[in-house]
CSV table of C-alpha atoms in Angstrom, one decimal:
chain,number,residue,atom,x,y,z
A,1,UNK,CA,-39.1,-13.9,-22.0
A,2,UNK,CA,-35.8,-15.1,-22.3
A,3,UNK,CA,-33.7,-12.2,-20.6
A,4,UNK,CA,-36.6,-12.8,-17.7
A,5,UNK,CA,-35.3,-16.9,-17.7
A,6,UNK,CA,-31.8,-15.7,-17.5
A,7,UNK,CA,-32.4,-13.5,-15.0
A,8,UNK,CA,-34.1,-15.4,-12.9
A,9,UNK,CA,-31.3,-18.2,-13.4
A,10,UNK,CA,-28.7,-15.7,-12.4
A,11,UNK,CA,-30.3,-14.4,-9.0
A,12,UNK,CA,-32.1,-17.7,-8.1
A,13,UNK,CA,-29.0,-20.0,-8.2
A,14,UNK,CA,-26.5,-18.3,-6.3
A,15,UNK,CA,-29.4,-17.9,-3.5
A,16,UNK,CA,-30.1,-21.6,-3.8
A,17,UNK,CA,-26.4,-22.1,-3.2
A,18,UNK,CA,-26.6,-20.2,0.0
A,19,UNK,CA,-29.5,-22.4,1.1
A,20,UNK,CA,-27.0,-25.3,1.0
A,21,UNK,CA,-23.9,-23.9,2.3
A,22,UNK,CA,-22.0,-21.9,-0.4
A,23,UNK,CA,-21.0,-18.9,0.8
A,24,UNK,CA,-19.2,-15.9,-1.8
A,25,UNK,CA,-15.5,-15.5,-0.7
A,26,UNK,CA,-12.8,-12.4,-1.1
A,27,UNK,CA,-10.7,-13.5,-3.6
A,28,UNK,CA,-9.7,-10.7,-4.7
A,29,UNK,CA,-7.8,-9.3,-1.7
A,30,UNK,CA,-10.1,-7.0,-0.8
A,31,UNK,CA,-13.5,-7.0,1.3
A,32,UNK,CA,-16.8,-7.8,-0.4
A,33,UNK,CA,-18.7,-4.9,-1.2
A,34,UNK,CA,-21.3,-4.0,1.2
A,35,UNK,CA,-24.9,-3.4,0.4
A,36,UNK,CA,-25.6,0.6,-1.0
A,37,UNK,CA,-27.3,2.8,1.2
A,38,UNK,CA,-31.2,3.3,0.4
A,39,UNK,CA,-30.3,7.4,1.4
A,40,UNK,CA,-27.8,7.4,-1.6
A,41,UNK,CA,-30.7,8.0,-4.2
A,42,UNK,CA,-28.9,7.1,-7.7
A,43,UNK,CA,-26.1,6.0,-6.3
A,44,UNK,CA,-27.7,3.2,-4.8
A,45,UNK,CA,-28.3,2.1,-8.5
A,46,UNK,CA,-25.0,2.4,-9.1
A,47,UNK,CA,-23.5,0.8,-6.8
A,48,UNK,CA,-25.8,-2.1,-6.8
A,49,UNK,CA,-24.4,-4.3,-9.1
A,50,UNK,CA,-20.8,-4.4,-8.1
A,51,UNK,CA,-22.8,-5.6,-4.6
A,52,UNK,CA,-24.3,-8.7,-6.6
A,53,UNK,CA,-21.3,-9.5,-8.3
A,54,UNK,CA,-19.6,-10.6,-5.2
A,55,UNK,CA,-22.2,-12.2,-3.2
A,56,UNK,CA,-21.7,-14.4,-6.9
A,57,UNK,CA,-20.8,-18.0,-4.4
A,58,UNK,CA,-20.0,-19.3,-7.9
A,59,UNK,CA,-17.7,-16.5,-9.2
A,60,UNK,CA,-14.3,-17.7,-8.2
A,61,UNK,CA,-15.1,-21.7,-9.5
A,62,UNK,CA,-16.0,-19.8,-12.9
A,63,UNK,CA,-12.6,-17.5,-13.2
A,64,UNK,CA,-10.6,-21.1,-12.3
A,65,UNK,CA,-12.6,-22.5,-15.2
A,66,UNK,CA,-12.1,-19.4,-17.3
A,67,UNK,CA,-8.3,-19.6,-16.6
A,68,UNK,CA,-8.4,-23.2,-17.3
A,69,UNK,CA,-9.3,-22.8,-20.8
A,70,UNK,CA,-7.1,-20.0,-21.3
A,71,UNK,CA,-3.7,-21.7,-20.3
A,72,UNK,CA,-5.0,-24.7,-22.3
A,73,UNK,CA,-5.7,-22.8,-25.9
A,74,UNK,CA,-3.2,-19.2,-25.6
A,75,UNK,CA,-1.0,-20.5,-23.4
A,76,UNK,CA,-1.6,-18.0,-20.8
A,77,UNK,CA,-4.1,-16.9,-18.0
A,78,UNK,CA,-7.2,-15.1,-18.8
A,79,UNK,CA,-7.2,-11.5,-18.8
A,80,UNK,CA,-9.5,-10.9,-15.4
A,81,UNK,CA,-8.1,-7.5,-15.4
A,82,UNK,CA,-8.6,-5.0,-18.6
A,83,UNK,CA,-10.6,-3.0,-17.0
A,84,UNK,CA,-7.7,-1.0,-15.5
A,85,UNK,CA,-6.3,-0.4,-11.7
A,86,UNK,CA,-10.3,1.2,-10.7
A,87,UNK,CA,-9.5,-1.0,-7.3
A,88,UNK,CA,-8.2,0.4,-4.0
A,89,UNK,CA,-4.8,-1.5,-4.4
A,90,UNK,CA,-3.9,-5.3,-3.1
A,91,UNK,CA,-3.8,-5.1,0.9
A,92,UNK,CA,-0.8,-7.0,2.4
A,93,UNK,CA,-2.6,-9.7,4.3
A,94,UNK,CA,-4.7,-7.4,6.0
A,95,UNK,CA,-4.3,-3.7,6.4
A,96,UNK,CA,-4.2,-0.3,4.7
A,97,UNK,CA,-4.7,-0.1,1.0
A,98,UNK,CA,-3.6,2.3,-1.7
A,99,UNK,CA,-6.3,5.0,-2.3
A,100,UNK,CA,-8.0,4.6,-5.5
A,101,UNK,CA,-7.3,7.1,-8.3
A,102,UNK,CA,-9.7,9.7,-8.2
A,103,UNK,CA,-10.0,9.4,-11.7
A,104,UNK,CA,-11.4,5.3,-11.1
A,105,UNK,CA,-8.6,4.3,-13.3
A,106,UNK,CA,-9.6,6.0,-16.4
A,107,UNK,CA,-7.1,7.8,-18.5
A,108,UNK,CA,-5.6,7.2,-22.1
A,109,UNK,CA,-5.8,3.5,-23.3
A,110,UNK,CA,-3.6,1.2,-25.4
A,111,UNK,CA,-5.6,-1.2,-27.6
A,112,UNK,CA,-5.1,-3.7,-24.6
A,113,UNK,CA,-6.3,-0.9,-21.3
A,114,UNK,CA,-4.0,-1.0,-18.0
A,115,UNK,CA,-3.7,-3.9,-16.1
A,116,UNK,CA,-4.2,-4.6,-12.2
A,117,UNK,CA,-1.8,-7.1,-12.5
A,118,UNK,CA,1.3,-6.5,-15.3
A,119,UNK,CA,2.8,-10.6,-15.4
A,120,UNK,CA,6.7,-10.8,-16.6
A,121,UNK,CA,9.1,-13.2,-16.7
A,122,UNK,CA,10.4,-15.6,-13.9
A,123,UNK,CA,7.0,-15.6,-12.4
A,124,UNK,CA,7.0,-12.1,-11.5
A,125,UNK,CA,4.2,-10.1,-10.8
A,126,UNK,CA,3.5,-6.5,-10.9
A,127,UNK,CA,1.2,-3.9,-10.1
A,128,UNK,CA,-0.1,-2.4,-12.8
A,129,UNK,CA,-1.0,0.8,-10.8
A,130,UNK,CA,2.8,1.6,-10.7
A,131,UNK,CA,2.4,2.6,-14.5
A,132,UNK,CA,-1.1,4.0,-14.4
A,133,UNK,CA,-0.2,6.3,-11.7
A,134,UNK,CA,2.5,8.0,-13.7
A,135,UNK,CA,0.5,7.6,-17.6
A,136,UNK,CA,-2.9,9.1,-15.7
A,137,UNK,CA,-2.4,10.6,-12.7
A,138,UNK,CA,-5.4,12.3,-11.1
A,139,UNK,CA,-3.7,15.2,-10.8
A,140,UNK,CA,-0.2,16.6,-11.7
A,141,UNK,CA,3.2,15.9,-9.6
A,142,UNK,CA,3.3,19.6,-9.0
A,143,UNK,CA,0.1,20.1,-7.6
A,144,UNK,CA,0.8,17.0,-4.9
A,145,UNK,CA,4.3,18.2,-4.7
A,146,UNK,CA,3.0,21.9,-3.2
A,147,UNK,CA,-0.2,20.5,-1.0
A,148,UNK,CA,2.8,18.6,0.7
A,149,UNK,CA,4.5,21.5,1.1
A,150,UNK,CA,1.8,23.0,2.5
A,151,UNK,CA,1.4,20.2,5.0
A,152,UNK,CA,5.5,20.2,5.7
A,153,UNK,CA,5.4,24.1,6.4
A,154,UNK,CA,2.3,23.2,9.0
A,155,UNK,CA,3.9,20.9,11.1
A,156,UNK,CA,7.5,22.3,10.8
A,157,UNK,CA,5.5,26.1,11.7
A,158,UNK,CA,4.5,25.1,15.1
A,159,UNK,CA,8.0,23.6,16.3
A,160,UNK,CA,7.6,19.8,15.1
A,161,UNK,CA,10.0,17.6,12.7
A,162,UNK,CA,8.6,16.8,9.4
A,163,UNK,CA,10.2,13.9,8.0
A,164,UNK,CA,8.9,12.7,4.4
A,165,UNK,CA,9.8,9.0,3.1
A,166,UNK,CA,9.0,7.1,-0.1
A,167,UNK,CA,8.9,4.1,-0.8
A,168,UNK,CA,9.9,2.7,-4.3
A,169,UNK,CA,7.3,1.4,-6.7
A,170,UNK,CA,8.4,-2.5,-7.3
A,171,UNK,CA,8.6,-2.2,-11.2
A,172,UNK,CA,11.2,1.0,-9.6
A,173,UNK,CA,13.5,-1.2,-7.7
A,174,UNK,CA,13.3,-4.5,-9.6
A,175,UNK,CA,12.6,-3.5,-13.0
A,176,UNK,CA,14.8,-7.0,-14.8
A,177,UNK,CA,11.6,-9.1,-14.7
A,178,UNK,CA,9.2,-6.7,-16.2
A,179,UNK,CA,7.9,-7.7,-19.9
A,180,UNK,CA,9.3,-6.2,-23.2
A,181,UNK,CA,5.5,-5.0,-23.4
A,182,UNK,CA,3.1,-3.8,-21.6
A,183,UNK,CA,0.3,-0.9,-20.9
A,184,UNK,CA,2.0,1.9,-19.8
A,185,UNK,CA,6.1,1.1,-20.2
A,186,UNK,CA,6.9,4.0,-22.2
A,187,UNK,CA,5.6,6.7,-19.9
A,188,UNK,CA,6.2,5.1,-16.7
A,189,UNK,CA,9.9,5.3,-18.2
A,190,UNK,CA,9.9,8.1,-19.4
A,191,UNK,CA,8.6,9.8,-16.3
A,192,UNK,CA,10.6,7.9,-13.6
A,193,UNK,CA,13.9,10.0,-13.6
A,194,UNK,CA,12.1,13.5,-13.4
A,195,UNK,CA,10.1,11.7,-10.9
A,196,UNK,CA,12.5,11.0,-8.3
A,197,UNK,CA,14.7,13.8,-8.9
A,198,UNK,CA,11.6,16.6,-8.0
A,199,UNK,CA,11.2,14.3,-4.9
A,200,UNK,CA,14.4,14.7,-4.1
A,201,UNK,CA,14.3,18.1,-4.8
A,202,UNK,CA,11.5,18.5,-2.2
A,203,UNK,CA,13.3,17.3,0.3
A,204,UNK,CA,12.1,13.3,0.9
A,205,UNK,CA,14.0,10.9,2.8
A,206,UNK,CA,15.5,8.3,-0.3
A,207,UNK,CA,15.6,4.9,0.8
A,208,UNK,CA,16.5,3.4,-2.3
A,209,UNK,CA,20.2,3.5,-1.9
A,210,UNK,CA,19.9,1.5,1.5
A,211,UNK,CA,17.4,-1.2,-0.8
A,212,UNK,CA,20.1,-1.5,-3.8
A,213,UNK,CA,22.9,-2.4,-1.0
A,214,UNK,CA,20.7,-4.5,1.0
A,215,UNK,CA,19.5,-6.7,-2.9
A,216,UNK,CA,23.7,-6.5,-3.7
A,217,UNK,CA,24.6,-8.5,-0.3
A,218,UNK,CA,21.6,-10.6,-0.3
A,219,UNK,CA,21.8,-11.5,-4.2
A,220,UNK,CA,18.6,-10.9,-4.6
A,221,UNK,CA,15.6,-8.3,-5.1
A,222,UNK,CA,14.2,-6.6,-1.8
A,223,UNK,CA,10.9,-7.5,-3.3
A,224,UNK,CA,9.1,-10.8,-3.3
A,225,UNK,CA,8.2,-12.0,-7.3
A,226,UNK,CA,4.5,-12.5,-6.3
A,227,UNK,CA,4.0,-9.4,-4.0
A,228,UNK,CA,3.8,-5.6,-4.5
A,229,UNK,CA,5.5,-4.3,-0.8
A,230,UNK,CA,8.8,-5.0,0.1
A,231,UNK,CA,10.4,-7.9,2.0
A,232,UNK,CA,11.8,-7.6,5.7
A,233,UNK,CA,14.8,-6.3,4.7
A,234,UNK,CA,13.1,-3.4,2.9
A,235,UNK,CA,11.1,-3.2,6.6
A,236,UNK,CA,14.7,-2.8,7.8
A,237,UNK,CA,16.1,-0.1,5.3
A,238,UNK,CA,13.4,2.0,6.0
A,239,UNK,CA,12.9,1.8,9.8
A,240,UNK,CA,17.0,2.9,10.0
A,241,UNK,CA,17.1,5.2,7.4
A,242,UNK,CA,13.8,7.3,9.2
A,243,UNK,CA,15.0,6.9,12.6
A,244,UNK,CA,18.9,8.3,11.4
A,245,UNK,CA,16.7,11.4,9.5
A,246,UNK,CA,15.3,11.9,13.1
A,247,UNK,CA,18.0,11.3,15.0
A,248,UNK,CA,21.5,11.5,12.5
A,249,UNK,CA,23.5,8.5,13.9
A,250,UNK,CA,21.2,6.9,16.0
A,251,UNK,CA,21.7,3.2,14.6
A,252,UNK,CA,25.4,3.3,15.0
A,253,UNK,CA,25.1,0.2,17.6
A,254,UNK,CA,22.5,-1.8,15.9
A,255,UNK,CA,22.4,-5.3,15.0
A,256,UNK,CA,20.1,-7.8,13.4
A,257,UNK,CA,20.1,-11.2,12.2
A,258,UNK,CA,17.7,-13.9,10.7
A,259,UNK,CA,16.0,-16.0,13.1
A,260,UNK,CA,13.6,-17.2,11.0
A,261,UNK,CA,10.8,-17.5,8.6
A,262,UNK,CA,7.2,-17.0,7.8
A,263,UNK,CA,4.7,-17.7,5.0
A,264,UNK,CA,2.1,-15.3,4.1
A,265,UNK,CA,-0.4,-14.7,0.7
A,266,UNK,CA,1.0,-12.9,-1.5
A,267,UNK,CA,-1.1,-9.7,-2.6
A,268,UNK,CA,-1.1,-9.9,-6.4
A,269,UNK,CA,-2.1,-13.5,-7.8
A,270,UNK,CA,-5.7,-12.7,-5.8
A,271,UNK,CA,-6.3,-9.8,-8.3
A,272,UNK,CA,-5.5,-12.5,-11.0
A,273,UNK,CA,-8.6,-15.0,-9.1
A,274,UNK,CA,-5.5,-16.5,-7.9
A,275,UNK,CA,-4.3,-17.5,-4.3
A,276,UNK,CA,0.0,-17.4,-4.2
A,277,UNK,CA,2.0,-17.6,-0.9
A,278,UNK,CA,4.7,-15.6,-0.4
A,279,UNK,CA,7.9,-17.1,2.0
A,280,UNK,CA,10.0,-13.9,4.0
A,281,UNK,CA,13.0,-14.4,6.3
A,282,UNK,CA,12.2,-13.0,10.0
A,283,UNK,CA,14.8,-10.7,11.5
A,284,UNK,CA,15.6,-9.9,15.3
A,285,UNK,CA,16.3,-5.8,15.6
A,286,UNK,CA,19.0,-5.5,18.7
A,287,UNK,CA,19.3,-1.1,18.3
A,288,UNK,CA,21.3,-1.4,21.7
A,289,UNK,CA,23.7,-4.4,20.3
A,290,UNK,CA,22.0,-7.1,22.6
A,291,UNK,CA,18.4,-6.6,23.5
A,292,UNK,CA,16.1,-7.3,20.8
A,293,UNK,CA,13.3,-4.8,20.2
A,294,UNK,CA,11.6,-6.4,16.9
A,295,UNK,CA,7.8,-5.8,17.3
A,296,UNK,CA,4.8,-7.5,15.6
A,297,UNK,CA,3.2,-6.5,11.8
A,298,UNK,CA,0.3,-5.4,12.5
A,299,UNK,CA,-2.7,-3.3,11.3
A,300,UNK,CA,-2.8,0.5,11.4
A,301,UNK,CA,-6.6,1.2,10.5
A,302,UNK,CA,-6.5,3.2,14.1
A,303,UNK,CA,-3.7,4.4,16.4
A,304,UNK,CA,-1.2,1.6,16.9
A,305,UNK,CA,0.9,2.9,19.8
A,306,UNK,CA,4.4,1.1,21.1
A,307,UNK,CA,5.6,2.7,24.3
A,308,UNK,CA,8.6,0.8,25.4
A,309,UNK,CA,11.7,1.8,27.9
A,310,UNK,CA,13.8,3.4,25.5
A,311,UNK,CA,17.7,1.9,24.7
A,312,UNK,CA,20.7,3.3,23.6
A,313,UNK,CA,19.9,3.3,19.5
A,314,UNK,CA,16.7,4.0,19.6
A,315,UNK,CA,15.1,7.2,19.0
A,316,UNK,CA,12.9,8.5,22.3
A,317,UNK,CA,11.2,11.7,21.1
A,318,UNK,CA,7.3,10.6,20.3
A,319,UNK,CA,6.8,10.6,16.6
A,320,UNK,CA,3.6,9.8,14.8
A,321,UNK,CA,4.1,7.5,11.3
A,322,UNK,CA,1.4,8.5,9.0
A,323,UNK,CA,1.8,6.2,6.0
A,324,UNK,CA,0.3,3.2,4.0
A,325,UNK,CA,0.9,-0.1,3.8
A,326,UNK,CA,4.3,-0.1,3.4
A,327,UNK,CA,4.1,1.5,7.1
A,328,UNK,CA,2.3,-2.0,7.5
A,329,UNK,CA,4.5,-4.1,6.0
A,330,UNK,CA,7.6,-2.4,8.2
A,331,UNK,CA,5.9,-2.3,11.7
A,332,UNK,CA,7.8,-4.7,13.1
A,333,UNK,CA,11.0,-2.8,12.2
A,334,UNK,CA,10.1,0.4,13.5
A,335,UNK,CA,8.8,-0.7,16.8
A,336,UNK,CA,12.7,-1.4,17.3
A,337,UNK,CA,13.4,1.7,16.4
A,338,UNK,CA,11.5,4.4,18.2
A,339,UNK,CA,10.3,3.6,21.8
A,340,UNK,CA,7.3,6.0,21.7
A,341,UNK,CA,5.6,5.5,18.4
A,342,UNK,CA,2.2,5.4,17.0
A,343,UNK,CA,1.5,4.3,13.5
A,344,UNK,CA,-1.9,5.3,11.4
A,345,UNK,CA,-2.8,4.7,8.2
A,346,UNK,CA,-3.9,7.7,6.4
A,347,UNK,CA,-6.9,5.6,4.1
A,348,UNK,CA,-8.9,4.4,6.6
A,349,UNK,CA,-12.4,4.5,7.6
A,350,UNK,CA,-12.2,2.9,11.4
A,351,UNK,CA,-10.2,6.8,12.1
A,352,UNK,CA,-11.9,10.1,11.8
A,353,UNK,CA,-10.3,13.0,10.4
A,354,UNK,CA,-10.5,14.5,14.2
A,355,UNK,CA,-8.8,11.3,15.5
A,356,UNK,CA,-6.1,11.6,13.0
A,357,UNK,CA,-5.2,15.1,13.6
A,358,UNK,CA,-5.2,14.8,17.2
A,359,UNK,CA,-2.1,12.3,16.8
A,360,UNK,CA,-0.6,15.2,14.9
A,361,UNK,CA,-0.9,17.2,18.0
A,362,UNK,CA,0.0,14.8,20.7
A,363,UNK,CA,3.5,13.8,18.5
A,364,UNK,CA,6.8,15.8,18.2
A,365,UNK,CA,7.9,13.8,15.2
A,366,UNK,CA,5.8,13.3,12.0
A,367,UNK,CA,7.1,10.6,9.8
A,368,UNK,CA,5.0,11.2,6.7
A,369,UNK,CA,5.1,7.7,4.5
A,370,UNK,CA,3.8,7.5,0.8
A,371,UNK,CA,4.6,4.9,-1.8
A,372,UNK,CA,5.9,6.7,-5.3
A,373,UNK,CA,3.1,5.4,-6.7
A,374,UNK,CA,1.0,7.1,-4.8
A,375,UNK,CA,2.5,10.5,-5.4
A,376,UNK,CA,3.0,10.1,-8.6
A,377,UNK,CA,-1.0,9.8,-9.2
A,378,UNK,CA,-2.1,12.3,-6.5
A,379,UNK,CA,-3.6,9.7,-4.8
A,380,UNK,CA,-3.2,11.3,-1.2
A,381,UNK,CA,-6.6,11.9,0.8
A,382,UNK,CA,-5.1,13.6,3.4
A,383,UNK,CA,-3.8,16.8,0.8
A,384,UNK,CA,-7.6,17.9,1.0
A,385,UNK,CA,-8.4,21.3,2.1
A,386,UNK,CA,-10.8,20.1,5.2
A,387,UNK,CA,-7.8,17.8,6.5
A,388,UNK,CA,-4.8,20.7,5.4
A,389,UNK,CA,-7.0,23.2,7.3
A,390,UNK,CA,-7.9,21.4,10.6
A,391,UNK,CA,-4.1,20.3,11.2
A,392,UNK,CA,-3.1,24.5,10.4
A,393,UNK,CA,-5.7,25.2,13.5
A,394,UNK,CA,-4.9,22.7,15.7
A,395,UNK,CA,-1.2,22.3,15.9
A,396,UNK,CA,-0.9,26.3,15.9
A,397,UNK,CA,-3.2,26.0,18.8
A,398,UNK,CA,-0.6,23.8,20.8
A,399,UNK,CA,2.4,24.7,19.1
A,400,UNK,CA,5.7,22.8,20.9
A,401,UNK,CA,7.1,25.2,23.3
């Protein structure tokens, strides 16, 4: 009788809510679960309680009270996130996610689990799935490394440039802030070295040489303390240093200079219950010297396609970007950059496998863009056999003359 009084309590009183007003919110950076499909059979059960958990209207007033009592008794926020990284990764704003790990964030634990969200000092957030990746991965590095290859071989076999670039895991670039403790430190450090130097074995594009210089003039990390993607400047360091692998020299006459700034939220205090704004400077990119070509961030759940009259420092030749959201979060950038560009997201669901490869086909360049977090887990949807296969029959079909 009780359970049936607490039950009731549970389901009636968020539906009474609705009735006057109170609607459930995203705050955790991510989209409400939708309701499970009826034609999934078990699944449906499954699925159906991570569905009622977020239509909770009360949920986010009860982790504020939760964190309330925390910080008043420990001295510190309450743990919202032991349940490990099983998310699809903080979206910047709005955009493209990191694919979750096919293993749903399982793996060996500590006595405290990974964390979404690893807090260090300074106010400085990470993402936990920077460690996890590299403790857990789904699969290992040289299985990814290979199905790359595989997809390299592919598009350089019927006459198009492959260009690989990885972005730098925060905790990579701006490790100084990170705790003396935390789930994961010893293996993420043990495994970052022989990380980076198979990926630069295999041939990737390294843009962390270009983020270190930009940090030393600036004085500062390329890497906001509240955010897991770079800043602008990191937009910057990658759009030239993919644009000089495509074209060796091509940014020889560029310029760029702050014109101002912009405030966004920040992508990890919402995995926390939190909300956190995140300040960037705003850049002007002038690859001629004079006339400025900076675009506009924007999504890349479909085909985002720049065509502009191409300028001396820019790169002409059509190339497809097929990356995350670091591709996202550098947009703007890399509209200056290359005058006939299209940028997709390769975890998306508005963009069928079809769609995808057909921008394979109708590019000469493919820019392929993966955080090292992402490789380091295996966490690339694209490596699969039905995708690998499809882009082998179609681009040997229309092969560049």
């Amino acid at each position: 009788m009780v359970a049936l009084v607490c039950a009731v309590m549970f389901f009636a009183t968020p539906t009474l809510m609705w009735v006057f007003g109170a609607r459930p919110a995203e705050i955790e950076n991510r989209r409400l679960t939708g309701f499970p499909s009826l034609a999934g059979g078990w699944a449906f059960f499954t699925a159906l309680p991570s569905w009622g958990t977020d239509r909770l209207t009360f949920r986010g007033w009860a982790i504020q009270a939760a964190d309330g009592v925390s910080e008043a008794i420990f001295g510190e926020s309450a743990p919202h996130d032991q349940s490990g990284t099983n998310n699809g990764g903080p979206l910047p704003g709005t955009g493209a996610s990191t694919p979750a790990p096919a293993n749903g964030g399982s793996g060996p634990l500590d006595q405290a689990g990974y964390r979404q969200v690893v807090e260090g000092g300074d106010g400085w957030l990470y993402y936990g799935l920077d460690a996890e990746a590299k403790c857990a991965p789904a699969q290992p590095l040289s299985d990814t490394l290979a199905k790359i290859k595989e997809l390299r071989d592919i598009v350089a076999g019927s006459g198009r440039k492959f260009v690989w670039v990885v972005p730098p895991d925060k905790s990579t670039m701006a490790p100084q802030f990170l705790p003396s403790s935390y789930p994961g430190k010893e293996c993420r450090q043990a495994a970052e070295g022989p990380t980076w130097a198979r990926l630069d074995s295999a041939g990737i594009v390294d843009v962390r040489a270009g983020l270190w210089e930009a940090a030393r003039q600036l004085g500062r990390p390329v890497y906001p303390p509240n955010d897991t993607h770079w800043t602008d400047e990191g937009g910057l360091v990658m759009a030239a240093t993919v644009a000089n692998a495509v074209q060796p020299g091509v940014t020889q006459t560029w310029q760029f200079k702050p014109i101002g700034s912009y405030t966004v939220s920040a992508d990890l205090p919402p995995l926390l219950g939190k909300h956190g704004d995140k300040t960037e400077i705003l850049y002007d990119l002038r690859p001629d010297g004079v006339t400025d070509r900076a675009g506009k961030l924007t999504e890349i759940d479909t085909p985002v396609v720049t065509n502009t009259p191409p300028l001396s420092g820019m790169v002409g030749t059509k190339t497809l970007v097929y990356g995350d959201s670091f591709t996202m979060a550098s947009s703007r950038y890399l509209q200056g950059a290359f005058s006939d560009l299209t940028m997709l997201a390769f975890s998306t669901n508005k963009t069928s496998q079809a769609q995808a490869v057909q921008e394979f086909v109708d590019s000469d360049v493919v820019v392929l863009e993966t955080v090292e977090r992402s490789v380091s887990g295996g966490y690339l949807p694209f490596l699969d056999d039905s995708m690998l296969n499809a882009l082998r029959a179609q681009l040997s079909a229309h092969p560049l003359k």
